[in-house]
CSV table of C-alpha atoms and ligand atoms in Angstrom, one decimal:
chain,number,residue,atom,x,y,z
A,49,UNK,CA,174.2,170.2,13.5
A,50,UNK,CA,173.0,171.2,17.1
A,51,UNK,CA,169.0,171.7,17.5
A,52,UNK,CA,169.9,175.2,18.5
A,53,UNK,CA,170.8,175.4,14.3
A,54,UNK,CA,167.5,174.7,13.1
A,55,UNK,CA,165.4,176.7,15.9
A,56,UNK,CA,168.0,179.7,15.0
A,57,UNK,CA,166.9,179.1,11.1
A,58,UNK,CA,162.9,179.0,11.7
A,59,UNK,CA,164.0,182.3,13.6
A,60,UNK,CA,165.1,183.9,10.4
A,61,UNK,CA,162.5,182.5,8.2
A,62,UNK,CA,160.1,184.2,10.8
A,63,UNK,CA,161.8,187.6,10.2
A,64,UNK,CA,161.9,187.5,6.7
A,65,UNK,CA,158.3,187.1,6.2
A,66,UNK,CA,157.9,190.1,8.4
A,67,UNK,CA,160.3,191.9,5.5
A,68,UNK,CA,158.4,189.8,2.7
A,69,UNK,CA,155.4,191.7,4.4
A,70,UNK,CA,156.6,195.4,4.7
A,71,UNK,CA,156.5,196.4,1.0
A,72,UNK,CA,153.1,198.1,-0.1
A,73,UNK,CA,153.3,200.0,3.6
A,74,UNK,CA,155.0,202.7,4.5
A,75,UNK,CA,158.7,201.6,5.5
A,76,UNK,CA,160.2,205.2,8.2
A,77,UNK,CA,163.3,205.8,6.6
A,78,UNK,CA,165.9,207.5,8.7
A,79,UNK,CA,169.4,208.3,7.7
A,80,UNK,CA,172.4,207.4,10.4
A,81,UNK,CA,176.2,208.6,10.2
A,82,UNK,CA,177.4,209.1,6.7
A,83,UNK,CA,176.5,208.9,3.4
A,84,UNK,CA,173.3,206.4,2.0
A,85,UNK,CA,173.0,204.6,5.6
A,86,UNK,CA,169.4,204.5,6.0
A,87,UNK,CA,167.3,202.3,9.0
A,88,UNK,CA,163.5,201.6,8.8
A,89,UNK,CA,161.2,200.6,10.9
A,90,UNK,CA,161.6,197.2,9.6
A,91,UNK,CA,165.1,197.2,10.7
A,92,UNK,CA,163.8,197.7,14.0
A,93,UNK,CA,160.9,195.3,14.1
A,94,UNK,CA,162.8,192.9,12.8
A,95,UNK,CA,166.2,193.4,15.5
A,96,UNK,CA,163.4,193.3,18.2
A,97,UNK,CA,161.8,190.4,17.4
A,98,UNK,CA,164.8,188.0,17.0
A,99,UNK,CA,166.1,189.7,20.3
A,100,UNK,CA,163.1,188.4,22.0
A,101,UNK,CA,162.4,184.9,20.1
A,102,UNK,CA,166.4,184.1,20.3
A,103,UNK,CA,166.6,184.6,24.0
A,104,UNK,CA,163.9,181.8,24.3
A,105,UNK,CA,166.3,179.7,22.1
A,106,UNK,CA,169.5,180.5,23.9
A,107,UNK,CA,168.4,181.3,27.6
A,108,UNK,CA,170.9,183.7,29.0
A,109,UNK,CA,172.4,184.5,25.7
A,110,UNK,CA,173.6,188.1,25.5
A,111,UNK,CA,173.1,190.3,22.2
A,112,UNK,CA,175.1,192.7,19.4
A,113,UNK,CA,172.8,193.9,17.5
A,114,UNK,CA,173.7,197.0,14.6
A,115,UNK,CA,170.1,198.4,15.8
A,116,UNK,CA,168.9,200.1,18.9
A,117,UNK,CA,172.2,201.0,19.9
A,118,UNK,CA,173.3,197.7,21.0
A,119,UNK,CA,176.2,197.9,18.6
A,120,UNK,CA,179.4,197.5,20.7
A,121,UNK,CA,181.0,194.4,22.1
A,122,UNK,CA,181.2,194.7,25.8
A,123,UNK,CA,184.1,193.2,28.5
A,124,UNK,CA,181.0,190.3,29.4
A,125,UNK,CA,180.6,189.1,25.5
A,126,UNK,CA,183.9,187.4,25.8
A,127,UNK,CA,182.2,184.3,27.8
A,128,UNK,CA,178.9,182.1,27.3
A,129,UNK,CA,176.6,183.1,23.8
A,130,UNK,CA,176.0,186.1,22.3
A,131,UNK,CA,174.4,186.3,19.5
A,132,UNK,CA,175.4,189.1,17.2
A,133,UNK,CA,172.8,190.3,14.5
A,134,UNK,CA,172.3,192.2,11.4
A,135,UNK,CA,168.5,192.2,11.5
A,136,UNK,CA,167.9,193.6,7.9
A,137,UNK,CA,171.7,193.5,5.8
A,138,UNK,CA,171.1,195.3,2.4
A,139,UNK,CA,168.9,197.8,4.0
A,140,UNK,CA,168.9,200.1,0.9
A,141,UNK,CA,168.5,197.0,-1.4
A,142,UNK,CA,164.9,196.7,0.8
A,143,UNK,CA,164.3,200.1,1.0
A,144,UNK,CA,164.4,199.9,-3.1
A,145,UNK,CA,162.5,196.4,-3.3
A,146,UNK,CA,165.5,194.9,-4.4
A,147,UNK,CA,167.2,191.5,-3.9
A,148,UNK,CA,169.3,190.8,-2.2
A,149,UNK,CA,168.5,191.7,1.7
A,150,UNK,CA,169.3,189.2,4.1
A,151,UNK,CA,168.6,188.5,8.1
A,152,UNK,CA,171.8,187.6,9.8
A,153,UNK,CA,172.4,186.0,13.1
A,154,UNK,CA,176.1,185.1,14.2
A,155,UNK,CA,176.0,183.0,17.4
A,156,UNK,CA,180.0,183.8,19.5
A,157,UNK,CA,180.8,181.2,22.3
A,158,UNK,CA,183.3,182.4,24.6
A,159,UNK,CA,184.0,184.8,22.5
A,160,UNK,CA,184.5,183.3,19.1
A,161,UNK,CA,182.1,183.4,16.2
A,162,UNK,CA,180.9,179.2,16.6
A,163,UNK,CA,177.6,179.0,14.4
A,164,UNK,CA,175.7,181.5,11.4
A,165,UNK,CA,172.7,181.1,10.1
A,166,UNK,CA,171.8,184.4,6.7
A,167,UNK,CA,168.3,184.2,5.3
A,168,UNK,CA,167.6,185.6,2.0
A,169,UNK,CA,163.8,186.2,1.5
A,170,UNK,CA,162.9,187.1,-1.7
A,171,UNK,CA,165.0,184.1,-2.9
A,172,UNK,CA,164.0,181.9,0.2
A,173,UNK,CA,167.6,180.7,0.7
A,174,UNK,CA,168.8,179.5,4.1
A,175,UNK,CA,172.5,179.1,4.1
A,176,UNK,CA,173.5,178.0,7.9
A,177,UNK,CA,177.0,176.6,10.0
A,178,UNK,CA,178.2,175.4,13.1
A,179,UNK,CA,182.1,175.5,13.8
A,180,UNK,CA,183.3,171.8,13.1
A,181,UNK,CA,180.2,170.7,10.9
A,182,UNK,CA,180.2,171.9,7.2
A,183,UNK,CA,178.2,174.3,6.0
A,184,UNK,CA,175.0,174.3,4.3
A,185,UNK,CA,172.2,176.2,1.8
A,186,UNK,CA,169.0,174.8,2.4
A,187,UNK,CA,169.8,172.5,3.6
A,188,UNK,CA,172.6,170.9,1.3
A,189,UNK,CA,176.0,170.6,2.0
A,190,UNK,CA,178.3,173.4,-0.2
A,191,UNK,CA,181.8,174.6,-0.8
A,192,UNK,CA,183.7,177.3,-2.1
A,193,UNK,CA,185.6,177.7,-5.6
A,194,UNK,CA,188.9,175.8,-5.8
A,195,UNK,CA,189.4,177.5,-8.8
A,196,UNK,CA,192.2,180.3,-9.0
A,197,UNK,CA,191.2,184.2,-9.3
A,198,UNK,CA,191.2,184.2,-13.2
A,199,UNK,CA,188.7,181.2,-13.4
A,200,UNK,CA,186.5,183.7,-10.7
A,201,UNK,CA,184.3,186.4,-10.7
A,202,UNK,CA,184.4,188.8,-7.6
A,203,UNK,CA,182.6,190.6,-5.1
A,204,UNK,CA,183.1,194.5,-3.8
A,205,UNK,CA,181.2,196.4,-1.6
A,206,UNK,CA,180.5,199.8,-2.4
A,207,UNK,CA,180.8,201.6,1.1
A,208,UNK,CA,177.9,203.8,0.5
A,209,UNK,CA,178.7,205.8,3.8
A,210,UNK,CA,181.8,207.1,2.6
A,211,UNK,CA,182.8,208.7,-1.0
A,212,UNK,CA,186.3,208.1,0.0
A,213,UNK,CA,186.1,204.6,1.1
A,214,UNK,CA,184.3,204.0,-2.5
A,215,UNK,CA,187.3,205.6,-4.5
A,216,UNK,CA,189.5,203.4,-3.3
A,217,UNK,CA,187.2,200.4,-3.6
A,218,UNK,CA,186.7,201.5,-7.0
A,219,UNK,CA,190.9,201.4,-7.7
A,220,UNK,CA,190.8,198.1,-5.9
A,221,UNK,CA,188.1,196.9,-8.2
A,222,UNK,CA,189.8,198.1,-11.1
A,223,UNK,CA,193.1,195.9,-10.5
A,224,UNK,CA,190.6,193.1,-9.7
A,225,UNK,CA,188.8,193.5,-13.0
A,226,UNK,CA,192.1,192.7,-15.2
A,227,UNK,CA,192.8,189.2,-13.0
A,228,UNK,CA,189.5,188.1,-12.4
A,229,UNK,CA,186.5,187.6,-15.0
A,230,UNK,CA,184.4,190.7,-13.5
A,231,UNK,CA,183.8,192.7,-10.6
A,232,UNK,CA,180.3,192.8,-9.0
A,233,UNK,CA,178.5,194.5,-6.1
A,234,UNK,CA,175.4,193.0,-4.7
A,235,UNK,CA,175.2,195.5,-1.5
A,236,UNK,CA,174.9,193.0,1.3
A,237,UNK,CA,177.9,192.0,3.0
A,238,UNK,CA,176.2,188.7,4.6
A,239,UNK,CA,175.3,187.9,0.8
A,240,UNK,CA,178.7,188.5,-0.2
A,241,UNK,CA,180.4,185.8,2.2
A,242,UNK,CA,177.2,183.5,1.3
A,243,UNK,CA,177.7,183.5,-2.5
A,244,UNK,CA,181.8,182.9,-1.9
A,245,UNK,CA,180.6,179.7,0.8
A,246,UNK,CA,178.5,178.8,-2.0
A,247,UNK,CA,181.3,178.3,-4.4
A,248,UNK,CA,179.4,181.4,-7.2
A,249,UNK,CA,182.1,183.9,-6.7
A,250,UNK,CA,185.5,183.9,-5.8
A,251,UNK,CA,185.6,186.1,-3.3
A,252,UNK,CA,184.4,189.7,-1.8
A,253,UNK,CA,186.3,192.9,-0.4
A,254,UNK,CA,185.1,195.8,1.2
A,255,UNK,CA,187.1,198.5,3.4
A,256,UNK,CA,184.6,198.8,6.8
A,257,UNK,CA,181.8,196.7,8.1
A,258,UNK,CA,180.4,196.3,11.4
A,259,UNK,CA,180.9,193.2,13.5
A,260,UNK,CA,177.1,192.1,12.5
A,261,UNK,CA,177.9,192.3,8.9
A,262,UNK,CA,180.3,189.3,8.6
A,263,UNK,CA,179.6,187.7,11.9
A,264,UNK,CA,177.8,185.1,10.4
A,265,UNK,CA,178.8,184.8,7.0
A,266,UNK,CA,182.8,184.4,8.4
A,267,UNK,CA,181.5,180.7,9.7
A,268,UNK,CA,179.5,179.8,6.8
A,269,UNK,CA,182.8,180.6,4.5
A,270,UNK,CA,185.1,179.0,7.0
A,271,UNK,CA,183.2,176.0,7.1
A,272,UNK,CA,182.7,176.2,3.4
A,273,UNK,CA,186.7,176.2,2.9
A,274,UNK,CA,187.5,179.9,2.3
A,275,UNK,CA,189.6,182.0,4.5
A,276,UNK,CA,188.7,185.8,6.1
A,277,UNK,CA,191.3,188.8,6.8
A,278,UNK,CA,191.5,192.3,7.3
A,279,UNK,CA,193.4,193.4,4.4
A,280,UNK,CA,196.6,192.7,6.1
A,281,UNK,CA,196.2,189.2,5.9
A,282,UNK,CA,195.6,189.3,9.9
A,283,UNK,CA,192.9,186.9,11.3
A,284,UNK,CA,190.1,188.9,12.4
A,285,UNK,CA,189.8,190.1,16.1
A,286,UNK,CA,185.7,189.9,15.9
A,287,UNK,CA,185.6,192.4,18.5
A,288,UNK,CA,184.3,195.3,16.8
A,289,UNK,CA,184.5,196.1,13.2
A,290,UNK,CA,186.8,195.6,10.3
A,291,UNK,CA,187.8,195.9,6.5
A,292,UNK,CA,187.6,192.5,5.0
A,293,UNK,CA,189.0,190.1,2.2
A,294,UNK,CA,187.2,186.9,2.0
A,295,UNK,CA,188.2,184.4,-0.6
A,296,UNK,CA,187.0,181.1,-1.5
A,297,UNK,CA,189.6,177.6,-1.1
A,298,UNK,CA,191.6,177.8,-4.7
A,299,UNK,CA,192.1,181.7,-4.1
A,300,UNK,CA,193.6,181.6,-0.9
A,301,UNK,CA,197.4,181.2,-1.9
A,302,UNK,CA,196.8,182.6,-5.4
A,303,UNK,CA,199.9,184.2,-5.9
A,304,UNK,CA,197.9,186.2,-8.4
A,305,UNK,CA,195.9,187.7,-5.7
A,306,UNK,CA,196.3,191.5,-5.3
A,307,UNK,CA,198.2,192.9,-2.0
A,308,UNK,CA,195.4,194.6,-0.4
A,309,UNK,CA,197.5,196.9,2.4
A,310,UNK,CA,198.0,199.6,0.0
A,311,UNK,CA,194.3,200.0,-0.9
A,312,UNK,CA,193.9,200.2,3.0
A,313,UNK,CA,196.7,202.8,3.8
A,314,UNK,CA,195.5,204.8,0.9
A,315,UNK,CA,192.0,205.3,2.6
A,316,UNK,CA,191.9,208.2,4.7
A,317,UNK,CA,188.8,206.9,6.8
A,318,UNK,CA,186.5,209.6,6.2
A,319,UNK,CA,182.9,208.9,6.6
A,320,UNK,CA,180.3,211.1,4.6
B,1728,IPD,C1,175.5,197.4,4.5
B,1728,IPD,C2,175.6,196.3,3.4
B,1728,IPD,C3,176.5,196.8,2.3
B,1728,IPD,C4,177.8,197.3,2.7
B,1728,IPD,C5,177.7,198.3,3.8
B,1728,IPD,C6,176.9,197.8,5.0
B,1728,IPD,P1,173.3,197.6,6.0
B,1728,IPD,O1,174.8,196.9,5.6
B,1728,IPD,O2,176.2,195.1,4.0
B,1728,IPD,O3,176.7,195.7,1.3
B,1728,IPD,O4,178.4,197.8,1.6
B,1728,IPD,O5,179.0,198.7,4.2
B,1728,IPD,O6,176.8,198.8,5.9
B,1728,IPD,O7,173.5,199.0,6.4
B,1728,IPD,O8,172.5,197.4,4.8
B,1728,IPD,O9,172.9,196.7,7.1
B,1729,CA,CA1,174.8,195.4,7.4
B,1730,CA,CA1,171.5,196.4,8.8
């Protein structure tokens, strides 16, 4: 893997010991749009300091960042780096000292998501990839599953924001449940793609995420052998954000594997 790799990795080990560090303190919780979406101070710290120490990695590399309203993609991200981060993912995970929370940083060239690197603190787990070169957790080479749905368990997200959003999750999950050996929800996204790269689960759904809440894990699972969609089945634009269906190699042309449209079209995209 390129140098860049491993200076982007010491980057996120820095940034999780400032997370290991902020329990016992006092963390400013806020509440953004919706339902359950909390930021810290942490969140902020944490977004600030990777802007700065990834700049120095990347000279010239533009940012996307969920924090500090650097959140959209912009008409000059489609050429040269830009690195698009999640600085804490599982922010209400932290918030209750919980594992797992992760540090993500997806790194676009010309537009295109080339390279991730998601850090998991508490279990000190570095999963990284570059397009074109395998992905890796700590350091060691994995895969995904190449077993079918029923020889899987799966992953949901819960879309705290939106009571809607988790009622149709919750039918999605249901249908999952009888093809599947279990349902789960760890409430990071980043995790969620990790833990399909890494060949534990089978696959994750959720109904909305931000750009910076897949943009890294989408290369570690490509490179791992599993395949990301909207639930259409359409590649994703990584322009902005999107409902997702990541599976691992075996399930991807599971004929078992539920249609996901209709849990889409049933959603009527409330937030709150
Ligand atoms: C959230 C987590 C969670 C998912 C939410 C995301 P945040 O990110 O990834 O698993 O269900 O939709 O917003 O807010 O903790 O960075
Ligand atoms: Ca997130
Ligand atoms: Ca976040």
């Amino acid at each position: 893997m390129d140098r860049i790799i491993y200076e982007i990795e010491d980057a996120a080990r820095q940034a999780g010991e400032i997370i290991r560090m902020a329990h016992g303190g006092e963390l400013g919780i806020e509440n953004k749009e919706g339902k359950a979406n909390f930021v810290t101070k942490y969140d902020r710290k944490v977004q600030e300091f990777l802007t700065r120490r990834l700049q120095e990695i990347v000279p010239g590399a533009r940012f996307l960042g969920e924090e500090n309203g650097m959140d959209r993609f912009l008409p000059g991200d489609e050429e040269g780096y830009l690195f698009v981060i999640d600085p804490i993912d599982g922010t209400t995970n932290f918030i209750h000292n919980m594992h797992p929370h992760v540090t993500s940083i997806g790194l676009f060239r010309d537009g295109k998501p080339w390279a991730g690197v998601v850090y998991a603190p508490v279990t000190d787990q570095m999963f990284s990839a570059q397009r074109g070169e395998g992905a890796y957790e700590n350091g060691k080479r994995i895969h995904s599953s190449t077993g079918k749905l029923s020889d899987n368990i799966m992953l949901t997200g819960t879309s705290g924001f939106s009571m809607s959003a988790f009622a149709v999750s919750q039918k999605a999950a249901y249908e999952f449940q009888s093809r599947c050996q279990g349902v789960r929800s760890t409430g990071s996204a980043e995790y969620n793609l990790c833990m399909t790269a890494s060949g534990r689960v089978g696959g994750y759904f959720e109904m909305k995420l931000g750009l910076w809440d897949f943009a890294a894990g989408s290369v570690i699972l490509e490179e791992a052998g599993g395949k990301i969609t909207d639930y259409y089945g359409n590649p994703l634009t990584y322009r902005g954000g999107s409902g997702i269906v990541a599976v691992c190699e075996g399930i991807a042309g599971d004929e078992n594997m539920p249609d996901m449209a209709p849990y889409m079209d049933m959603w009527d995209g409330r937030i709150g």
